[in-house]
Amino acid sequence: MARQSGTSSRRTSRKKRSSPVAPDMERLKMTRDTAREEHGKSKRSRGEYNRYIKNTRKFHTELVKQRRASGQTYDDAKEFESALDGPPNKCTADVILYFLVQKCFTEECGHSTGDGIHAAWADHYDNMEGYQGPYSYDARNGVRGNPARAQAVMNTVHEIKNRDRKGGAAATRNHAEAITIEEMKQAMEWSFSVCSEVLIIRFIRGDSTLTGEERSNVIEHAFMRAFTSTSFTLWTRNFETCQLRRSDITWNLQRQDAYQTPYFTVFLENRKGWQNKSEYDCSRESNTYEIFDQPDIPAINMYYHFQVWMMVLRAILQRDLRPDELVFPQINGNGLVYSQTEFSHSVIQKKIEVFFANAGLERDFTTHSFRRGGAQYRFMFAPIGQRWSLKIVRWWGGWAENEGVNTLMNYLLDSLSRYETSYGDALYTVRIKRDESSSGKSLWRLVALGI
């Protein structure tokens, strides 16, 4: 009887199964999606994937706008515009490829960014019914497999890794070598020696006696003076400077104080790093830069060079820029302005190389050189009393609050440290005592901040 009683007790203590629920396809799909979110990738990985997907879509939207604005007819217009909507089509792999090129070759991001973009889209289509496995496309059968695994996309991911593997740390240092204020002065002095202000004024006033060579000279030098001083002042990367539009500029402003100093503002919507700030909301207050006249340092006086370029551009167009038109648009050899077309990375890089080589500067410069040089100048080399704190440097450069201090140290002290620890001139009898670091005053500020 005791055994029977125990068995009965165990039977009654078992958890009763819930009544079977009638299957429902929509509910099952929703449950599957929820399970994927909760038990698939980690929350952090899922967040990164979502960010890459979102940024690709934003990039794609800009490409569509550019296509429409160009006025050209595209055979694949419908497919291209819907490339990231729902199931993939023949243009989906191309869009993913273009975004990889933009981030890793134009914006010079590392292979980890390329891997992240690729992984995000591979995961996206792996979880879309019918698009797993190797990719193929033909007009009859359409898309088969995962567009993120298209051969062209895979080749680009491989090329990004090869670039980083071959380049290494030394290549990165050479690629982003800081330009100094002395080099900016030398380049500007040469530029003014071959293209005077008088020549530019004649161009702006529509002097019909100017030769074609003189007109080209004015356009090229006014452009490069504005582009380089803007990059050095705002610490912008190539794509950030090239994407500036007229709507990002607000003219004829004046400080509401006793001095009533005039200025204009620049809004950097595409500033890399701002989007990573936790409080970033793309408001015009969060990344708007006030530009004042700096007559004591004419080589980097963006206030002057930028406005001169705007007057030159107006003279070329014979009208004011429209809000959606680029501030630094492509201009061909005949002076024809493509106001909605940005300079490619390779073309603007070539312009920089030629400009500084003609000025007698033999080092290799990129648009990152201005960002790095501008940051170092404001932190260490500006006149005493005009140097900026690390807090200002962090904000002005768009570095996120959670970004490692090593990044800032790279920009501010790395090049100087390499110079000061080089003793190749040990036999020079008037050698500077480099053991007494010229960066000492900056270093103690970092120590005081607990860095």
C-alpha positions as CSV (number, residue, x, y, z in Angstrom):
1,M,0.0,0.0,0.0
2,A,2.9,2.3,0.8
3,R,4.4,1.8,-2.6
4,Q,1.1,2.4,-4.3
5,S,0.7,5.6,-2.3
6,G,4.1,6.9,-3.3
7,T,3.5,6.2,-7.0
8,S,0.2,8.0,-6.8
9,S,1.9,11.0,-5.2
10,R,4.5,11.2,-7.9
11,R,1.9,11.0,-10.6
12,T,-0.2,13.8,-9.1
13,S,2.9,16.0,-8.7
14,R,3.8,16.0,-12.3
15,K,3.3,19.3,-14.2
16,K,0.3,19.2,-16.4
17,R,1.1,19.9,-20.0
18,S,-0.6,22.9,-21.6
19,S,-3.4,22.2,-24.0
20,P,-2.0,22.0,-27.6
21,V,-2.3,25.3,-29.5
22,A,-3.5,25.2,-33.1
23,P,-0.6,26.0,-35.4
24,D,-0.5,29.5,-36.9
25,M,2.1,30.4,-39.5
26,E,2.3,34.1,-38.6
27,R,2.6,33.4,-34.9
28,L,5.3,30.8,-35.6
29,K,7.3,33.3,-37.7
30,M,7.0,35.9,-35.0
31,T,8.2,33.4,-32.4
32,R,11.1,32.4,-34.6
33,D,12.1,36.0,-35.0
34,T,11.9,36.7,-31.3
35,A,14.0,33.6,-30.5
36,R,16.6,34.7,-33.1
37,E,16.9,38.1,-31.4
38,E,17.0,36.7,-27.9
39,H,19.1,33.5,-28.3
40,G,21.0,34.0,-31.6
41,K,23.7,36.6,-31.8
42,S,24.8,38.4,-28.6
43,K,23.0,41.7,-27.9
44,R,26.2,43.6,-28.7
45,S,26.7,41.8,-32.0
46,R,23.1,42.3,-32.9
47,G,23.4,46.0,-32.1
48,E,26.5,46.2,-34.3
49,Y,24.8,44.4,-37.2
50,N,21.8,46.7,-36.9
51,R,24.1,49.7,-37.1
52,Y,25.9,48.5,-40.2
53,I,22.5,47.7,-41.8
54,K,21.2,51.2,-40.9
55,N,24.3,52.9,-42.2
56,T,24.2,51.0,-45.5
57,R,20.6,52.0,-46.0
58,K,21.5,55.6,-45.4
59,F,24.3,55.4,-47.9
60,H,22.0,53.7,-50.4
61,T,19.5,56.6,-50.0
62,E,22.2,59.1,-50.8
63,L,23.2,57.2,-53.9
64,V,19.6,57.1,-55.1
65,K,19.4,60.9,-54.6
66,Q,22.6,61.5,-56.6
67,R,21.3,59.3,-59.4
68,R,18.0,61.2,-59.6
69,A,19.7,64.6,-59.4
70,S,22.1,63.7,-62.3
71,G,19.2,63.6,-64.7
72,Q,20.6,60.5,-66.4
73,T,18.5,57.5,-67.4
74,Y,19.4,54.2,-65.8
75,D,18.1,50.9,-67.1
76,D,18.2,49.4,-63.6
77,A,16.7,52.4,-61.8
78,K,13.8,50.6,-60.3
79,E,15.9,47.6,-59.1
80,F,18.6,49.9,-57.7
81,E,16.2,52.0,-55.7
82,S,14.6,48.9,-54.1
83,A,17.8,47.0,-53.8
84,L,17.6,46.8,-49.9
85,D,13.9,46.6,-49.7
86,G,12.6,43.1,-48.9
87,P,14.0,40.2,-51.0
88,P,17.3,40.9,-52.8
89,N,17.4,41.8,-56.5
90,K,20.1,42.1,-59.1
91,C,21.4,45.4,-57.6
92,T,21.6,44.3,-53.9
93,A,25.1,42.9,-54.1
94,D,26.3,46.0,-55.9
95,V,25.0,48.3,-53.1
96,I,26.8,46.2,-50.5
97,L,29.9,46.3,-52.6
98,Y,29.7,50.1,-53.0
99,F,29.3,50.6,-49.2
100,L,32.4,48.5,-48.5
101,V,34.4,50.6,-51.0
102,Q,33.1,53.8,-49.4
103,K,33.9,52.8,-45.8
104,C,37.2,51.0,-46.3
105,F,38.8,52.7,-49.3
106,T,37.3,56.2,-49.4
107,E,36.9,56.7,-45.7
108,E,40.0,54.5,-45.0
109,C,38.4,52.3,-42.3
110,G,40.1,49.1,-41.4
111,H,39.3,45.5,-42.3
112,S,37.3,45.1,-39.1
113,T,34.7,47.5,-40.5
114,G,34.6,45.6,-43.8
115,D,34.2,42.3,-41.9
116,G,31.4,43.8,-39.8
117,I,29.5,45.1,-42.9
118,H,29.9,41.8,-44.7
119,A,28.8,39.8,-41.6
120,A,25.8,41.9,-41.0
121,W,24.4,41.5,-44.5
122,A,25.3,37.8,-44.7
123,D,23.4,37.3,-41.4
124,H,20.5,39.4,-42.7
125,Y,19.9,37.3,-45.8
126,D,20.8,34.0,-44.2
127,N,17.7,34.6,-42.0
128,M,15.5,35.4,-45.0
129,E,13.8,32.4,-46.4
130,G,15.2,31.1,-49.7
131,Y,18.4,33.2,-49.8
132,Q,21.0,31.1,-48.0
133,G,24.0,29.6,-49.6
134,P,26.2,30.6,-52.6
135,Y,25.1,33.6,-54.7
136,S,24.1,33.6,-58.4
137,Y,22.0,35.8,-60.6
138,D,20.6,35.5,-64.1
139,A,17.7,37.2,-65.8
140,R,15.6,34.1,-66.0
141,N,15.9,32.8,-62.4
142,G,16.7,36.1,-60.6
143,V,18.7,36.0,-57.4
144,R,19.7,32.8,-55.8
145,G,21.6,32.5,-52.6
146,N,23.0,35.3,-50.4
147,P,24.0,38.5,-52.2
148,A,26.6,39.2,-49.4
149,R,28.4,36.2,-50.7
150,A,28.5,37.4,-54.3
151,Q,32.0,36.8,-55.7
152,A,32.6,40.6,-56.2
153,V,31.7,41.3,-52.6
154,M,33.9,38.5,-51.3
155,N,36.8,39.7,-53.4
156,T,36.5,43.2,-52.0
157,V,36.5,41.9,-48.4
158,H,39.6,39.9,-49.3
159,E,41.3,43.0,-50.9
160,I,40.6,45.1,-47.7
161,K,42.3,42.5,-45.6
162,N,45.3,42.2,-48.0
163,R,45.7,46.0,-47.9
164,D,45.8,46.1,-44.1
165,R,48.1,43.0,-43.9
166,K,50.6,44.4,-46.4
167,G,50.5,48.0,-45.0
168,G,51.0,47.3,-41.3
169,A,51.7,50.0,-38.8
170,A,54.4,51.7,-40.8
171,A,52.1,52.2,-43.7
172,T,49.4,53.7,-41.5
173,R,51.9,56.1,-40.0
174,N,53.1,57.2,-43.4
175,H,49.6,57.5,-44.8
176,A,48.4,59.8,-42.0
177,E,51.5,61.9,-41.4
178,A,50.6,65.2,-39.9
179,I,51.1,68.4,-41.9
180,T,52.7,71.2,-39.9
181,I,51.8,74.9,-39.8
182,E,55.2,75.7,-41.4
183,E,54.3,73.4,-44.4
184,M,50.9,75.0,-44.7
185,K,52.6,78.4,-44.8
186,Q,55.0,77.3,-47.5
187,A,52.3,75.9,-49.6
188,M,50.1,79.0,-49.3
189,E,53.1,81.3,-50.0
190,W,53.8,79.4,-53.2
191,S,50.2,79.4,-54.2
192,F,49.9,83.2,-53.8
193,S,53.2,83.7,-55.8
194,V,51.6,82.0,-58.9
195,C,48.0,83.1,-58.4
196,S,47.7,86.5,-56.9
197,E,44.7,88.1,-55.2
198,V,44.6,90.6,-58.0
199,L,44.1,87.8,-60.5
200,I,41.3,86.3,-58.4
201,I,39.5,89.7,-58.1
202,R,39.6,90.1,-61.9
203,F,38.1,86.6,-62.2
204,I,35.3,87.3,-59.7
205,R,34.5,90.6,-61.5
206,G,34.2,88.8,-64.8
207,D,37.2,90.2,-66.6
208,S,36.9,88.9,-70.1
209,T,40.6,89.6,-70.9
210,L,41.7,86.6,-68.7
211,T,43.2,83.8,-70.7
212,G,41.9,80.2,-70.4
213,E,45.1,79.3,-68.5
214,E,44.6,82.2,-66.0
215,R,41.0,81.2,-65.4
216,S,42.0,77.5,-64.8
217,N,44.8,78.8,-62.5
218,V,42.3,80.8,-60.4
219,I,39.8,77.9,-60.1
220,E,42.5,75.4,-59.0
221,H,44.3,77.7,-56.5
222,A,41.1,79.1,-54.9
223,F,39.7,75.6,-54.6
224,M,42.9,74.2,-53.0
225,R,43.4,77.1,-50.6
226,A,39.8,76.7,-49.4
227,F,39.8,72.9,-49.3
228,T,43.1,72.6,-47.4
229,S,42.4,75.4,-44.9
230,T,38.9,74.0,-44.2
231,S,40.4,70.5,-43.6
232,F,43.1,71.9,-41.3
233,T,40.7,74.1,-39.4
234,L,37.8,71.6,-39.0
235,W,39.9,68.5,-39.0
236,T,37.7,66.9,-41.6
237,R,38.4,63.7,-43.5
238,N,38.2,63.6,-47.3
239,F,34.6,62.5,-47.5
240,E,33.4,64.9,-44.8
241,T,34.9,67.9,-46.6
242,C,33.7,66.7,-50.0
243,Q,30.1,66.2,-48.7
244,L,29.6,69.8,-47.5
245,R,26.7,71.5,-49.1
246,R,25.4,75.1,-49.2
247,S,22.7,74.2,-46.7
248,D,25.4,73.4,-44.2
249,I,26.7,77.0,-44.2
250,T,25.1,79.9,-42.4
251,W,26.5,83.3,-43.4
252,N,26.6,86.8,-41.9
253,L,26.4,86.0,-38.2
254,Q,27.6,88.2,-35.4
255,R,28.5,87.5,-31.8
256,Q,26.1,89.1,-29.4
257,D,28.6,90.6,-27.1
258,A,30.7,93.8,-26.7
259,Y,32.9,92.9,-29.7
260,Q,30.1,91.9,-32.1
261,T,32.6,89.8,-34.0
262,P,31.4,88.5,-37.4
263,Y,31.5,84.8,-38.2
264,F,29.8,82.0,-40.2
265,T,29.0,78.5,-39.2
266,V,29.5,75.0,-40.7
267,F,27.3,72.1,-39.9
268,L,29.0,68.7,-40.2
269,E,26.1,66.3,-40.5
270,N,28.4,63.5,-41.7
271,R,31.1,63.9,-39.1
272,K,32.5,60.4,-38.4
273,G,32.4,59.8,-34.6
274,W,29.5,62.1,-33.8
275,Q,27.1,59.3,-34.6
276,N,28.8,57.1,-32.0
277,K,28.1,59.6,-29.2
278,S,25.3,58.4,-26.9
279,E,23.6,61.8,-26.9
280,Y,23.9,62.4,-30.7
281,D,20.6,63.4,-32.3
282,C,21.9,65.1,-35.4
283,S,20.7,68.4,-34.1
284,R,22.4,71.4,-35.6
285,E,23.7,72.5,-32.2
286,S,25.6,69.3,-31.6
287,N,28.1,69.6,-34.4
288,T,28.0,73.2,-35.7
289,Y,31.4,75.0,-35.9
290,E,31.8,78.7,-35.7
291,I,34.4,80.1,-38.1
292,F,36.1,83.4,-37.2
293,D,38.6,85.5,-39.0
294,Q,42.2,84.6,-38.2
295,P,44.3,87.3,-40.0
296,D,47.4,86.5,-37.8
297,I,47.7,83.0,-39.4
298,P,46.7,83.6,-43.1
299,A,47.8,80.1,-44.2
300,I,45.0,78.4,-42.3
301,N,42.5,81.3,-42.3
302,M,39.5,79.3,-43.4
303,Y,37.3,82.4,-42.8
304,Y,39.0,84.1,-45.7
305,H,39.9,81.3,-48.1
306,F,36.4,79.7,-47.9
307,Q,34.6,82.9,-48.7
308,V,36.9,83.7,-51.6
309,W,36.2,80.2,-53.0
310,M,32.5,80.8,-52.7
311,M,32.8,84.0,-54.7
312,V,34.9,82.2,-57.4
313,L,32.3,79.4,-57.6
314,R,29.5,82.0,-57.9
315,A,31.4,83.6,-60.8
316,I,31.7,80.3,-62.5
317,L,28.0,79.4,-62.1
318,Q,26.8,83.0,-62.6
319,R,24.5,82.5,-59.7
320,D,24.4,81.6,-56.0
321,L,24.7,78.0,-54.9
322,R,21.4,76.2,-54.3
323,P,20.9,74.7,-50.8
324,D,21.4,71.1,-52.0
325,E,24.5,71.8,-54.1
326,L,28.1,70.8,-53.0
327,V,30.5,73.4,-51.8
328,F,33.5,71.6,-53.3
329,P,31.9,70.1,-56.5
330,Q,33.6,68.4,-59.4
331,I,34.8,70.9,-62.1
332,N,36.1,69.8,-65.4
333,G,38.9,71.3,-67.4
334,N,36.5,73.6,-69.3
335,G,35.1,75.0,-66.1
336,L,31.9,73.0,-66.2
337,V,30.5,72.5,-62.6
338,Y,28.9,69.2,-61.6
339,S,27.3,70.6,-58.5
340,Q,25.8,67.3,-57.3
341,T,28.9,65.1,-57.9
342,E,31.5,64.7,-55.2
343,F,35.2,64.3,-55.9
344,S,36.3,60.7,-55.6
345,H,39.0,59.8,-53.1
346,S,41.6,59.1,-55.7
347,V,41.0,62.4,-57.6
348,I,41.1,64.6,-54.5
349,Q,44.2,62.7,-53.3
350,K,45.9,63.5,-56.6
351,K,45.1,67.2,-56.3
352,I,46.7,67.3,-52.8
353,E,49.8,65.5,-54.0
354,V,50.3,67.9,-57.0
355,F,49.5,71.0,-55.0
356,F,52.1,70.3,-52.3
357,A,54.7,68.8,-54.6
358,N,54.6,72.0,-56.7
359,A,55.1,74.0,-53.5
360,G,58.3,72.1,-52.9
361,L,57.1,69.8,-50.2
362,E,58.3,66.2,-50.8
363,R,56.4,64.4,-48.1
364,D,53.2,62.4,-48.9
365,F,50.1,64.1,-47.6
366,T,46.5,62.9,-47.5
367,T,43.3,64.5,-46.2
368,H,44.0,62.7,-42.9
369,S,47.2,64.8,-42.7
370,F,45.2,68.0,-42.2
371,R,43.1,66.4,-39.5
372,R,46.1,65.2,-37.6
373,G,48.1,68.4,-38.2
374,G,45.2,70.6,-37.2
375,A,44.7,68.7,-34.0
376,Q,48.4,68.8,-33.1
377,Y,48.6,72.5,-33.9
378,R,45.8,73.5,-31.7
379,F,46.9,71.3,-28.8
380,M,50.7,71.9,-28.8
381,F,52.0,74.3,-31.4
382,A,49.6,77.3,-31.4
383,P,50.9,80.4,-29.6
384,I,50.8,80.3,-25.8
385,G,47.3,81.2,-24.6
386,Q,45.7,80.0,-27.8
387,R,46.2,76.2,-27.3
388,W,43.2,74.1,-26.6
389,S,42.5,71.7,-23.8
390,L,42.0,68.0,-24.4
391,K,38.3,68.4,-23.8
392,I,38.0,71.0,-26.6
393,V,40.2,68.8,-28.9
394,R,37.9,65.8,-28.3
395,W,34.8,67.8,-29.1
396,W,36.2,69.6,-32.1
397,G,37.5,66.4,-33.6
398,G,34.2,64.6,-33.2
399,W,35.8,61.9,-31.0
400,A,33.1,60.0,-29.0
401,E,33.4,60.2,-25.2
402,N,33.9,56.4,-25.0
403,E,36.6,56.4,-27.6
404,G,40.0,55.3,-26.3
405,V,42.5,57.9,-25.2
406,N,45.1,56.1,-27.4
407,T,43.3,57.5,-30.5
408,L,43.8,61.0,-29.3
409,M,47.4,60.3,-28.2
410,N,48.0,59.0,-31.8
411,Y,46.9,62.3,-33.3
412,L,48.5,64.6,-30.7
413,L,51.8,63.0,-29.7
414,D,52.8,60.1,-31.9
415,S,54.6,62.0,-34.7
416,L,56.2,64.3,-32.2
417,S,57.4,61.4,-30.1
418,R,59.0,59.7,-33.1
419,Y,60.8,62.9,-34.0
420,E,62.1,63.5,-30.5
421,T,63.4,59.9,-30.0
422,S,65.3,59.9,-33.3
423,Y,69.0,60.5,-32.8
424,G,70.2,60.3,-36.4
425,D,71.8,63.7,-36.2
426,A,74.0,62.8,-33.2
427,L,77.2,64.0,-34.9
428,Y,75.7,67.5,-35.5
429,T,77.6,69.9,-33.2
430,V,74.6,72.2,-32.6
431,R,72.2,69.4,-32.0
432,I,69.0,70.3,-30.0
433,K,68.8,68.6,-26.6
434,R,65.9,66.3,-27.4
435,D,65.9,64.7,-24.0
436,E,64.1,67.9,-23.0
437,S,60.8,67.2,-24.8
438,S,59.1,70.1,-26.4
439,S,55.9,68.2,-25.7
440,G,56.5,68.3,-22.0
441,K,53.9,71.0,-21.3
442,S,51.3,69.0,-23.2
443,L,52.3,65.8,-21.5
444,W,51.8,67.1,-18.0
445,R,48.3,68.2,-18.9
446,L,47.4,64.7,-19.9
447,V,48.9,63.4,-16.6
448,A,46.9,66.0,-14.7
449,L,43.8,64.6,-16.4
450,G,44.6,61.1,-15.2
451,I,45.5,59.9,-18.7
